[in-house]
């Protein structure tokens, strides 16, 4: 069997192998009417690679791709990889301040934007960064270059991609993934999920989010089609869109499935082609799974666990579900997950501790953040392999099934996305009139509640929400703001979150 | 029509998290800017169907159906 992850060839190899095997198969389709076969995608990626080489891009230079979900995003990332560069996909919903914080770390040579994101660059000094705008001449002329037909000059151990996500300090961190990390984990995920050549994968997660991004690679490896949707389409029209695109596999986070369930209350969903869903981000409640199976008979449900620092830890197969429904499955083939105690010693099966992961999927580290890298990516001894300390707690049973008990304290999961409470609190304290801020999540309905004290007693909650909307993307805006006359404190002066939590039900 | 609008506003308001309680909601205000995202639109769709005792056909739904109060009025009127 022809498998990219055994042959090597990194990210470019995923595309070029697929384009050789089935050049005329549909690869990408988006809601703007762009439809590309594998051969067409490779041709465009090679043109973009030629442009980048001509523009002086050297191996290891960064290309920032700041686009809404659309087919060109894949062209840009494959082209960057072919040219030996490192790509980073930046969420179209980022506000200028958040974008600037990431650009100052990534220092890209080129940034690709479109009509939905170009306004974000106003007020940012591009310096030596070249700006290309999809839909305008700058992008069109880059793709008018003669395709660069050389081999990929990079090497499997090179950094391929930076995925910016919430760090432990409130500053976004770029998880640095090598070509080998990506190619290996794509193969290992495919071993479990079994995407097929006729599949149409529904891409409704942001492509800046790692599991959204990986749908490009997973589809390529299987020779499947990726419908490049958008998170904004997870609304009232979702069933119609899934039907029209012929989606067979729907990767998502629990809120995507909650949307389907809510819409299923109105009448039959009528999605005969949808055969599987693959859940990530946070635990899919058992009640959701039962409801989805009732609404969509024969649906296969894959429960998974992971974190960007290794992409995927474990996948529970549908056939294992009945006997192990309280677990998130076993670690991927060729990788290992185990629990350790506070001193880092491996615990016996069934005992709960911090989950630690080893394998070729463990990232190189955080981009230009040596201290945070050393904290999570540890080498126990000079001669031992790197272990990824996830910060999550759980246990692993004798058969290798992982039971997950609590997320890391450094971030929370909100609608499947990793969010740093510290980042939101820090921004809130920048707002005129706000003195102190504490963000809490109400778990029952996954809503965010921001408690603030104010120097101005007339401070309106909606004023705080709107001000946060100027600097943070919508997913980070609290659902409710409560203005307190006094912030509860513990004896040592820290904000007393337990007392605040008791007020969440108010 | 005026009755519909008033009843409609009562149903829509709770789904707009950035709208201040005392703030007026005009027929052409951009509801997306007031916090009505795609997920909140689903809750609103269900609330409209229940509140008016109607079933809105999927064919009636467009990308703009929940853009403004005015658009929602059209949607509701077309389904009565």
PDB file of C-alpha atoms in Angstrom, chain A residues 122-392:
ATOM      1  CA  UNK A 122      -4.080  48.782   8.934  1.00  0.00           C
ATOM      2  CA  UNK A 123      -1.940  50.261  11.640  1.00  0.00           C
ATOM      3  CA  UNK A 124       0.584  47.424  11.527  1.00  0.00           C
ATOM      4  CA  UNK A 125       3.911  48.404  10.031  1.00  0.00           C
ATOM      5  CA  UNK A 126       4.608  45.585   7.567  1.00  0.00           C
ATOM      6  CA  UNK A 127       8.360  46.292   7.664  1.00  0.00           C
ATOM      7  CA  UNK A 128       9.944  43.957   5.135  1.00  0.00           C
ATOM      8  CA  UNK A 129       6.949  41.598   5.038  1.00  0.00           C
ATOM      9  CA  UNK A 130       5.436  41.206   1.553  1.00  0.00           C
ATOM     10  CA  UNK A 131       1.639  41.405   1.569  1.00  0.00           C
ATOM     11  CA  UNK A 132      -0.394  39.394  -0.958  1.00  0.00           C
ATOM     12  CA  UNK A 133      -4.154  39.814  -1.225  1.00  0.00           C
ATOM     13  CA  UNK A 134      -6.228  36.902  -2.546  1.00  0.00           C
ATOM     14  CA  UNK A 135      -8.698  38.288  -5.069  1.00  0.00           C
ATOM     15  CA  UNK A 136      -6.319  41.065  -6.115  1.00  0.00           C
ATOM     16  CA  UNK A 137      -3.424  41.355  -8.552  1.00  0.00           C
ATOM     17  CA  UNK A 138      -0.726  40.597  -5.990  1.00  0.00           C
ATOM     18  CA  UNK A 139      -2.017  37.027  -5.530  1.00  0.00           C
ATOM     19  CA  UNK A 140      -2.990  36.546  -9.177  1.00  0.00           C
ATOM     20  CA  UNK A 141       0.482  37.503 -10.359  1.00  0.00           C
ATOM     21  CA  UNK A 142       2.131  35.207  -7.798  1.00  0.00           C
ATOM     22  CA  UNK A 143       0.097  32.339  -9.294  1.00  0.00           C
ATOM     23  CA  UNK A 144       1.013  33.407 -12.824  1.00  0.00           C
ATOM     24  CA  UNK A 145       4.607  32.257 -12.221  1.00  0.00           C
ATOM     25  CA  UNK A 146       5.808  29.174 -14.089  1.00  0.00           C
ATOM     26  CA  UNK A 147       5.411  26.201 -11.690  1.00  0.00           C
ATOM     27  CA  UNK A 148       8.560  25.298  -9.825  1.00  0.00           C
ATOM     28  CA  UNK A 149       9.104  21.635 -10.656  1.00  0.00           C
ATOM     29  CA  UNK A 150      12.030  20.797  -8.426  1.00  0.00           C
ATOM     30  CA  UNK A 151      11.827  18.384  -5.523  1.00  0.00           C
ATOM     31  CA  UNK A 152      11.072  19.580  -2.038  1.00  0.00           C
ATOM     32  CA  UNK A 153      14.412  20.706  -0.698  1.00  0.00           C
ATOM     33  CA  UNK A 154      13.429  20.465   2.913  1.00  0.00           C
ATOM     34  CA  UNK A 155      13.906  17.527   5.190  1.00  0.00           C
ATOM     35  CA  UNK A 156      11.559  15.632   7.497  1.00  0.00           C
ATOM     36  CA  UNK A 157      13.036  17.136  10.677  1.00  0.00           C
ATOM     37  CA  UNK A 158      12.512  20.726   9.493  1.00  0.00           C
ATOM     38  CA  UNK A 159       9.789  22.799  11.097  1.00  0.00           C
ATOM     39  CA  UNK A 160       6.788  22.768   8.765  1.00  0.00           C
ATOM     40  CA  UNK A 161       4.204  24.773  10.602  1.00  0.00           C
ATOM     41  CA  UNK A 162       3.485  26.983  13.605  1.00  0.00           C
ATOM     42  CA  UNK A 163       0.077  26.594  15.224  1.00  0.00           C
ATOM     43  CA  UNK A 164      -0.584  29.555  17.492  1.00  0.00           C
ATOM     44  CA  UNK A 165      -2.679  28.650  20.500  1.00  0.00           C
ATOM     45  CA  UNK A 166      -3.184  29.824  24.072  1.00  0.00           C
ATOM     46  CA  UNK A 167      -0.052  29.488  26.141  1.00  0.00           C
ATOM     47  CA  UNK A 168       0.180  29.289  29.918  1.00  0.00           C
ATOM     48  CA  UNK A 169       1.119  32.964  30.324  1.00  0.00           C
ATOM     49  CA  UNK A 170      -1.742  34.536  28.385  1.00  0.00           C
ATOM     50  CA  UNK A 171       0.540  35.149  25.388  1.00  0.00           C
ATOM     51  CA  UNK A 172      -0.170  33.049  22.287  1.00  0.00           C
ATOM     52  CA  UNK A 173       2.439  30.363  21.685  1.00  0.00           C
ATOM     53  CA  UNK A 174       3.431  28.876  18.344  1.00  0.00           C
ATOM     54  CA  UNK A 175       3.458  25.107  18.603  1.00  0.00           C
ATOM     55  CA  UNK A 176       6.226  24.161  16.189  1.00  0.00           C
ATOM     56  CA  UNK A 177       5.499  21.000  14.223  1.00  0.00           C
ATOM     57  CA  UNK A 178       8.019  19.246  11.989  1.00  0.00           C
ATOM     58  CA  UNK A 179       7.161  17.633   8.670  1.00  0.00           C
ATOM     59  CA  UNK A 180       7.767  14.295  10.360  1.00  0.00           C
ATOM     60  CA  UNK A 181       5.349  15.161  13.199  1.00  0.00           C
ATOM     61  CA  UNK A 182       2.617  15.928  10.697  1.00  0.00           C
ATOM     62  CA  UNK A 183       3.212  13.088   8.260  1.00  0.00           C
ATOM     63  CA  UNK A 184       3.465  10.549  11.067  1.00  0.00           C
ATOM     64  CA  UNK A 185       0.355  11.589  12.934  1.00  0.00           C
ATOM     65  CA  UNK A 186      -1.713  11.900   9.754  1.00  0.00           C
ATOM     66  CA  UNK A 187      -0.904   8.253   8.979  1.00  0.00           C
ATOM     67  CA  UNK A 188      -1.619   7.128  12.522  1.00  0.00           C
ATOM     68  CA  UNK A 189      -4.946   9.002  12.636  1.00  0.00           C
ATOM     69  CA  UNK A 190      -5.937   7.584   9.253  1.00  0.00           C
ATOM     70  CA  UNK A 191      -5.227   4.062  10.591  1.00  0.00           C
ATOM     71  CA  UNK A 192      -8.048   4.618  13.075  1.00  0.00           C
ATOM     72  CA  UNK A 193     -10.492   6.849  11.196  1.00  0.00           C
ATOM     73  CA  UNK A 194     -10.218   5.156   7.800  1.00  0.00           C
ATOM     74  CA  UNK A 195     -11.169   8.050   5.501  1.00  0.00           C
ATOM     75  CA  UNK A 196     -11.988   6.668   2.023  1.00  0.00           C
ATOM     76  CA  UNK A 197     -11.348   7.977  -1.505  1.00  0.00           C
ATOM     77  CA  UNK A 198     -15.059   8.732  -2.076  1.00  0.00           C
ATOM     78  CA  UNK A 199     -15.447  10.606   1.198  1.00  0.00           C
ATOM     79  CA  UNK A 200     -16.420  14.246   1.344  1.00  0.00           C
ATOM     80  CA  UNK A 201     -15.022  15.696   4.552  1.00  0.00           C
ATOM     81  CA  UNK A 202     -16.978  18.644   5.948  1.00  0.00           C
ATOM     82  CA  UNK A 203     -14.477  21.295   7.072  1.00  0.00           C
ATOM     83  CA  UNK A 204     -16.464  23.587   9.347  1.00  0.00           C
ATOM     84  CA  UNK A 205     -13.741  24.143  11.940  1.00  0.00           C
ATOM     85  CA  UNK A 206     -11.424  27.136  11.468  1.00  0.00           C
ATOM     86  CA  UNK A 207      -8.403  26.071   9.401  1.00  0.00           C
ATOM     87  CA  UNK A 208      -6.276  27.967  11.931  1.00  0.00           C
ATOM     88  CA  UNK A 209      -7.376  25.421  14.543  1.00  0.00           C
ATOM     89  CA  UNK A 210      -5.178  22.346  14.311  1.00  0.00           C
ATOM     90  CA  UNK A 211      -7.900  19.746  13.777  1.00  0.00           C
ATOM     91  CA  UNK A 212      -9.443  21.971  11.100  1.00  0.00           C
ATOM     92  CA  UNK A 213      -6.044  22.301   9.410  1.00  0.00           C
ATOM     93  CA  UNK A 214      -5.353  18.568   9.560  1.00  0.00           C
ATOM     94  CA  UNK A 215      -8.475  17.825   7.522  1.00  0.00           C
ATOM     95  CA  UNK A 216      -6.494  19.079   4.513  1.00  0.00           C
ATOM     96  CA  UNK A 217      -3.792  16.491   5.183  1.00  0.00           C
ATOM     97  CA  UNK A 218      -6.159  13.664   6.146  1.00  0.00           C
ATOM     98  CA  UNK A 219      -8.230  14.192   3.002  1.00  0.00           C
ATOM     99  CA  UNK A 220      -5.071  14.273   0.853  1.00  0.00           C
ATOM    100  CA  UNK A 221      -3.740  11.067   2.327  1.00  0.00           C
ATOM    101  CA  UNK A 222      -6.993   9.235   1.615  1.00  0.00           C
ATOM    102  CA  UNK A 223      -7.598  10.883  -1.768  1.00  0.00           C
ATOM    103  CA  UNK A 224     -10.876  12.238  -0.392  1.00  0.00           C
ATOM    104  CA  UNK A 225     -12.543  15.590  -1.035  1.00  0.00           C
ATOM    105  CA  UNK A 226     -12.528  18.401   1.495  1.00  0.00           C
ATOM    106  CA  UNK A 227     -15.486  20.749   1.485  1.00  0.00           C
ATOM    107  CA  UNK A 228     -13.949  23.921   2.893  1.00  0.00           C
ATOM    108  CA  UNK A 229     -16.816  25.315   4.950  1.00  0.00           C
ATOM    109  CA  UNK A 230     -16.659  27.876   7.708  1.00  0.00           C
ATOM    110  CA  UNK A 231     -17.574  28.056  11.408  1.00  0.00           C
ATOM    111  CA  UNK A 232     -20.135  30.720  10.466  1.00  0.00           C
ATOM    112  CA  UNK A 233     -22.009  28.087   8.480  1.00  0.00           C
ATOM    113  CA  UNK A 234     -22.701  26.062  11.626  1.00  0.00           C
ATOM    114  CA  UNK A 235     -26.094  27.685  11.903  1.00  0.00           C
ATOM    115  CA  UNK A 236     -29.678  27.179  10.781  1.00  0.00           C
ATOM    116  CA  UNK A 237     -28.636  26.157   7.267  1.00  0.00           C
ATOM    117  CA  UNK A 238     -26.121  23.493   8.322  1.00  0.00           C
ATOM    118  CA  UNK A 239     -28.227  20.448   7.290  1.00  0.00           C
ATOM    119  CA  UNK A 240     -28.910  21.940   3.835  1.00  0.00           C
ATOM    120  CA  UNK A 241     -25.228  22.734   3.344  1.00  0.00           C
ATOM    121  CA  UNK A 242     -24.171  19.221   4.398  1.00  0.00           C
ATOM    122  CA  UNK A 243     -26.740  17.727   2.024  1.00  0.00           C
ATOM    123  CA  UNK A 244     -25.735  19.891  -0.939  1.00  0.00           C
ATOM    124  CA  UNK A 245     -21.999  19.250  -0.443  1.00  0.00           C
ATOM    125  CA  UNK A 246     -22.639  15.507   0.052  1.00  0.00           C
ATOM    126  CA  UNK A 247     -20.644  15.432   3.272  1.00  0.00           C
ATOM    127  CA  UNK A 248     -19.871  11.892   4.497  1.00  0.00           C
ATOM    128  CA  UNK A 249     -17.532  12.637   7.408  1.00  0.00           C
ATOM    129  CA  UNK A 250     -18.060  15.547   9.774  1.00  0.00           C
ATOM    130  CA  UNK A 251     -15.136  16.452  12.050  1.00  0.00           C
ATOM    131  CA  UNK A 252     -16.201  18.804  14.807  1.00  0.00           C
ATOM    132  CA  UNK A 253     -16.285  19.949  18.369  1.00  0.00           C
ATOM    133  CA  UNK A 254     -19.277  19.296  20.645  1.00  0.00           C
ATOM    134  CA  UNK A 255     -20.949  22.605  19.782  1.00  0.00           C
ATOM    135  CA  UNK A 256     -21.132  21.563  16.095  1.00  0.00           C
ATOM    136  CA  UNK A 257     -23.015  18.408  17.074  1.00  0.00           C
ATOM    137  CA  UNK A 258     -25.163  20.346  19.532  1.00  0.00           C
ATOM    138  CA  UNK A 259     -26.227  22.476  16.546  1.00  0.00           C
ATOM    139  CA  UNK A 260     -27.243  19.374  14.586  1.00  0.00           C
ATOM    140  CA  UNK A 261     -29.161  17.999  17.562  1.00  0.00           C
ATOM    141  CA  UNK A 262     -31.001  21.289  18.073  1.00  0.00           C
ATOM    142  CA  UNK A 263     -31.943  21.403  14.392  1.00  0.00           C
ATOM    143  CA  UNK A 264     -32.994  17.746  14.549  1.00  0.00           C
ATOM    144  CA  UNK A 265     -35.764  18.762  16.939  1.00  0.00           C
ATOM    145  CA  UNK A 266     -37.470  20.582  14.075  1.00  0.00           C
ATOM    146  CA  UNK A 267     -37.820  17.492  11.908  1.00  0.00           C
ATOM    147  CA  UNK A 268     -35.782  14.768  10.175  1.00  0.00           C
ATOM    148  CA  UNK A 269     -32.237  15.877   9.312  1.00  0.00           C
ATOM    149  CA  UNK A 270     -32.283  13.845   6.086  1.00  0.00           C
ATOM    150  CA  UNK A 271     -28.523  13.281   5.796  1.00  0.00           C
ATOM    151  CA  UNK A 272     -28.239   9.754   4.354  1.00  0.00           C
ATOM    152  CA  UNK A 273     -24.654  10.257   3.146  1.00  0.00           C
ATOM    153  CA  UNK A 274     -23.241  11.302   6.515  1.00  0.00           C
ATOM    154  CA  UNK A 275     -21.552   8.147   7.846  1.00  0.00           C
ATOM    155  CA  UNK A 276     -19.178   9.307  10.572  1.00  0.00           C
ATOM    156  CA  UNK A 277     -18.390  12.114  12.980  1.00  0.00           C
ATOM    157  CA  UNK A 278     -15.021  12.641  14.648  1.00  0.00           C
ATOM    158  CA  UNK A 279     -15.145  14.681  17.836  1.00  0.00           C
ATOM    159  CA  UNK A 280     -12.307  16.666  19.322  1.00  0.00           C
ATOM    160  CA  UNK A 281     -11.781  19.718  21.520  1.00  0.00           C
ATOM    161  CA  UNK A 282     -13.626  18.422  24.534  1.00  0.00           C
ATOM    162  CA  UNK A 283     -15.622  15.449  25.697  1.00  0.00           C
ATOM    163  CA  UNK A 284     -18.714  14.661  23.666  1.00  0.00           C
ATOM    164  CA  UNK A 285     -21.474  14.045  26.234  1.00  0.00           C
ATOM    165  CA  UNK A 286     -22.956  10.556  26.119  1.00  0.00           C
ATOM    166  CA  UNK A 287     -26.420  12.087  25.733  1.00  0.00           C
ATOM    167  CA  UNK A 288     -25.271  13.808  22.520  1.00  0.00           C
ATOM    168  CA  UNK A 289     -23.960  10.537  21.124  1.00  0.00           C
ATOM    169  CA  UNK A 290     -27.240   8.745  21.828  1.00  0.00           C
ATOM    170  CA  UNK A 291     -29.253  11.589  20.336  1.00  0.00           C
ATOM    171  CA  UNK A 292     -27.078  11.741  17.202  1.00  0.00           C
ATOM    172  CA  UNK A 293     -27.418   7.996  16.658  1.00  0.00           C
ATOM    173  CA  UNK A 294     -31.179   8.318  16.980  1.00  0.00           C
ATOM    174  CA  UNK A 295     -31.305  11.209  14.504  1.00  0.00           C
ATOM    175  CA  UNK A 296     -28.823   9.629  12.095  1.00  0.00           C
ATOM    176  CA  UNK A 297     -29.165   5.836  12.152  1.00  0.00           C
ATOM    177  CA  UNK A 298     -25.935   3.963  11.412  1.00  0.00           C
ATOM    178  CA  UNK A 299     -23.731   6.959  12.235  1.00  0.00           C
ATOM    179  CA  UNK A 300     -20.235   6.037  13.432  1.00  0.00           C
ATOM    180  CA  UNK A 301     -18.961   8.159  16.308  1.00  0.00           C
ATOM    181  CA  UNK A 302     -15.218   8.541  16.929  1.00  0.00           C
ATOM    182  CA  UNK A 303     -14.324   9.981  20.324  1.00  0.00           C
ATOM    183  CA  UNK A 304     -10.831  11.432  20.507  1.00  0.00           C
ATOM    184  CA  UNK A 305      -8.433  13.213  22.820  1.00  0.00           C
ATOM    185  CA  UNK A 306      -5.493  15.402  21.993  1.00  0.00           C
ATOM    186  CA  UNK A 307      -3.706  18.704  22.296  1.00  0.00           C
ATOM    187  CA  UNK A 308      -1.980  20.803  19.676  1.00  0.00           C
ATOM    188  CA  UNK A 309       1.457  19.921  21.104  1.00  0.00           C
ATOM    189  CA  UNK A 310       1.128  16.434  19.579  1.00  0.00           C
ATOM    190  CA  UNK A 311      -2.070  16.934  17.601  1.00  0.00           C
ATOM    191  CA  UNK A 312      -3.752  13.693  18.644  1.00  0.00           C
ATOM    192  CA  UNK A 313      -3.196  11.441  21.665  1.00  0.00           C
ATOM    193  CA  UNK A 314      -5.913   8.824  21.337  1.00  0.00           C
ATOM    194  CA  UNK A 315      -8.956   7.709  19.340  1.00  0.00           C
ATOM    195  CA  UNK A 316     -11.745   5.413  20.519  1.00  0.00           C
ATOM    196  CA  UNK A 317     -13.056   3.226  17.700  1.00  0.00           C
ATOM    197  CA  UNK A 318     -16.828   2.868  17.273  1.00  0.00           C
ATOM    198  CA  UNK A 319     -16.377  -0.902  17.801  1.00  0.00           C
ATOM    199  CA  UNK A 320     -14.759  -0.231  21.188  1.00  0.00           C
ATOM    200  CA  UNK A 321     -17.397   2.245  22.278  1.00  0.00           C
ATOM    201  CA  UNK A 322     -19.852  -0.047  24.091  1.00  0.00           C
ATOM    202  CA  UNK A 323     -17.212  -1.560  26.363  1.00  0.00           C
ATOM    203  CA  UNK A 324     -15.131   1.585  26.902  1.00  0.00           C
ATOM    204  CA  UNK A 325     -17.509   4.519  26.628  1.00  0.00           C
ATOM    205  CA  UNK A 326     -16.001   6.191  29.694  1.00  0.00           C
ATOM    206  CA  UNK A 327     -12.612   6.450  27.959  1.00  0.00           C
ATOM    207  CA  UNK A 328     -11.087   8.474  25.120  1.00  0.00           C
ATOM    208  CA  UNK A 329      -9.593   5.360  23.523  1.00  0.00           C
ATOM    209  CA  UNK A 330      -6.046   4.089  23.223  1.00  0.00           C
ATOM    210  CA  UNK A 331      -2.935   6.036  22.210  1.00  0.00           C
ATOM    211  CA  UNK A 332      -2.248   6.128  18.471  1.00  0.00           C
ATOM    212  CA  UNK A 333      -0.162   3.314  16.959  1.00  0.00           C
ATOM    213  CA  UNK A 334       3.540   3.821  17.589  1.00  0.00           C
ATOM    214  CA  UNK A 335       2.949   6.288  20.405  1.00  0.00           C
ATOM    215  CA  UNK A 336       2.615   5.920  24.142  1.00  0.00           C
ATOM    216  CA  UNK A 337       0.536   7.652  26.816  1.00  0.00           C
ATOM    217  CA  UNK A 338       0.840   7.078  30.563  1.00  0.00           C
ATOM    218  CA  UNK A 339       0.084   8.794  33.849  1.00  0.00           C
ATOM    219  CA  UNK A 340       2.847  10.024  36.159  1.00  0.00           C
ATOM    220  CA  UNK A 341       2.866  11.176  39.783  1.00  0.00           C
ATOM    221  CA  UNK A 342       3.990  14.593  41.036  1.00  0.00           C
ATOM    222  CA  UNK A 343       7.639  13.473  40.873  1.00  0.00           C
ATOM    223  CA  UNK A 344       7.242  12.328  37.292  1.00  0.00           C
ATOM    224  CA  UNK A 345       7.284   8.596  38.130  1.00  0.00           C
ATOM    225  CA  UNK A 346       5.177   6.324  35.948  1.00  0.00           C
ATOM    226  CA  UNK A 347       2.015   5.169  37.744  1.00  0.00           C
ATOM    227  CA  UNK A 348       0.599   1.634  37.639  1.00  0.00           C
ATOM    228  CA  UNK A 349      -2.464   1.005  35.403  1.00  0.00           C
ATOM    229  CA  UNK A 350      -5.644   2.663  36.639  1.00  0.00           C
ATOM    230  CA  UNK A 351      -3.992   5.257  38.885  1.00  0.00           C
ATOM    231  CA  UNK A 352      -4.638   8.911  38.155  1.00  0.00           C
ATOM    232  CA  UNK A 353      -1.885  11.436  37.527  1.00  0.00           C
ATOM    233  CA  UNK A 354      -0.634  13.826  34.862  1.00  0.00           C
ATOM    234  CA  UNK A 355      -0.904  12.364  31.373  1.00  0.00           C
ATOM    235  CA  UNK A 356       2.400  12.167  29.511  1.00  0.00           C
ATOM    236  CA  UNK A 357       2.872  11.327  25.827  1.00  0.00           C
ATOM    237  CA  UNK A 358       5.796  10.072  23.763  1.00  0.00           C
ATOM    238  CA  UNK A 359       6.106   9.484  20.054  1.00  0.00           C
ATOM    239  CA  UNK A 360       7.021  10.919  16.676  1.00  0.00           C
ATOM    240  CA  UNK A 361       3.983  13.181  16.850  1.00  0.00           C
ATOM    241  CA  UNK A 362       5.318  15.214  19.818  1.00  0.00           C
ATOM    242  CA  UNK A 363       6.075  18.715  18.517  1.00  0.00           C
ATOM    243  CA  UNK A 364       9.527  20.310  18.435  1.00  0.00           C
ATOM    244  CA  UNK A 365       8.456  22.877  21.058  1.00  0.00           C
ATOM    245  CA  UNK A 366       7.037  26.392  21.307  1.00  0.00           C
ATOM    246  CA  UNK A 367       8.405  28.882  18.804  1.00  0.00           C
ATOM    247  CA  UNK A 368      11.039  31.080  20.473  1.00  0.00           C
ATOM    248  CA  UNK A 369       9.787  30.300  23.996  1.00  0.00           C
ATOM    249  CA  UNK A 370      12.505  28.213  25.648  1.00  0.00           C
ATOM    250  CA  UNK A 371      11.118  28.331  29.199  1.00  0.00           C
ATOM    251  CA  UNK A 372       7.617  27.196  28.324  1.00  0.00           C
ATOM    252  CA  UNK A 373       9.086  24.591  25.997  1.00  0.00           C
ATOM    253  CA  UNK A 374      11.271  23.189  28.759  1.00  0.00           C
ATOM    254  CA  UNK A 375       8.298  22.984  31.105  1.00  0.00           C
ATOM    255  CA  UNK A 376       6.122  20.876  28.805  1.00  0.00           C
ATOM    256  CA  UNK A 377       8.612  19.091  26.544  1.00  0.00           C
ATOM    257  CA  UNK A 378      10.934  17.384  28.985  1.00  0.00           C
ATOM    258  CA  UNK A 379      13.993  15.237  28.628  1.00  0.00           C
ATOM    259  CA  UNK A 380      14.310  13.171  31.775  1.00  0.00           C
ATOM    260  CA  UNK A 381      17.924  12.317  31.084  1.00  0.00           C
ATOM    261  CA  UNK A 382      20.324  13.306  28.320  1.00  0.00           C
ATOM    262  CA  UNK A 383      19.862   9.898  26.709  1.00  0.00           C
ATOM    263  CA  UNK A 384      16.045   9.711  26.961  1.00  0.00           C
ATOM    264  CA  UNK A 385      13.386  10.718  24.444  1.00  0.00           C
ATOM    265  CA  UNK A 386      11.315  13.856  24.898  1.00  0.00           C
ATOM    266  CA  UNK A 387       8.130  13.446  26.934  1.00  0.00           C
ATOM    267  CA  UNK A 388       5.193  15.781  26.473  1.00  0.00           C
ATOM    268  CA  UNK A 389       3.691  16.742  29.836  1.00  0.00           C
ATOM    269  CA  UNK A 390       0.108  17.515  28.861  1.00  0.00           C
ATOM    270  CA  UNK A 391      -0.935  19.247  32.095  1.00  0.00           C
ATOM    271  CA  UNK A 392      -4.134  17.172  31.873  1.00  0.00           C
TER     272      UNK A 392
END
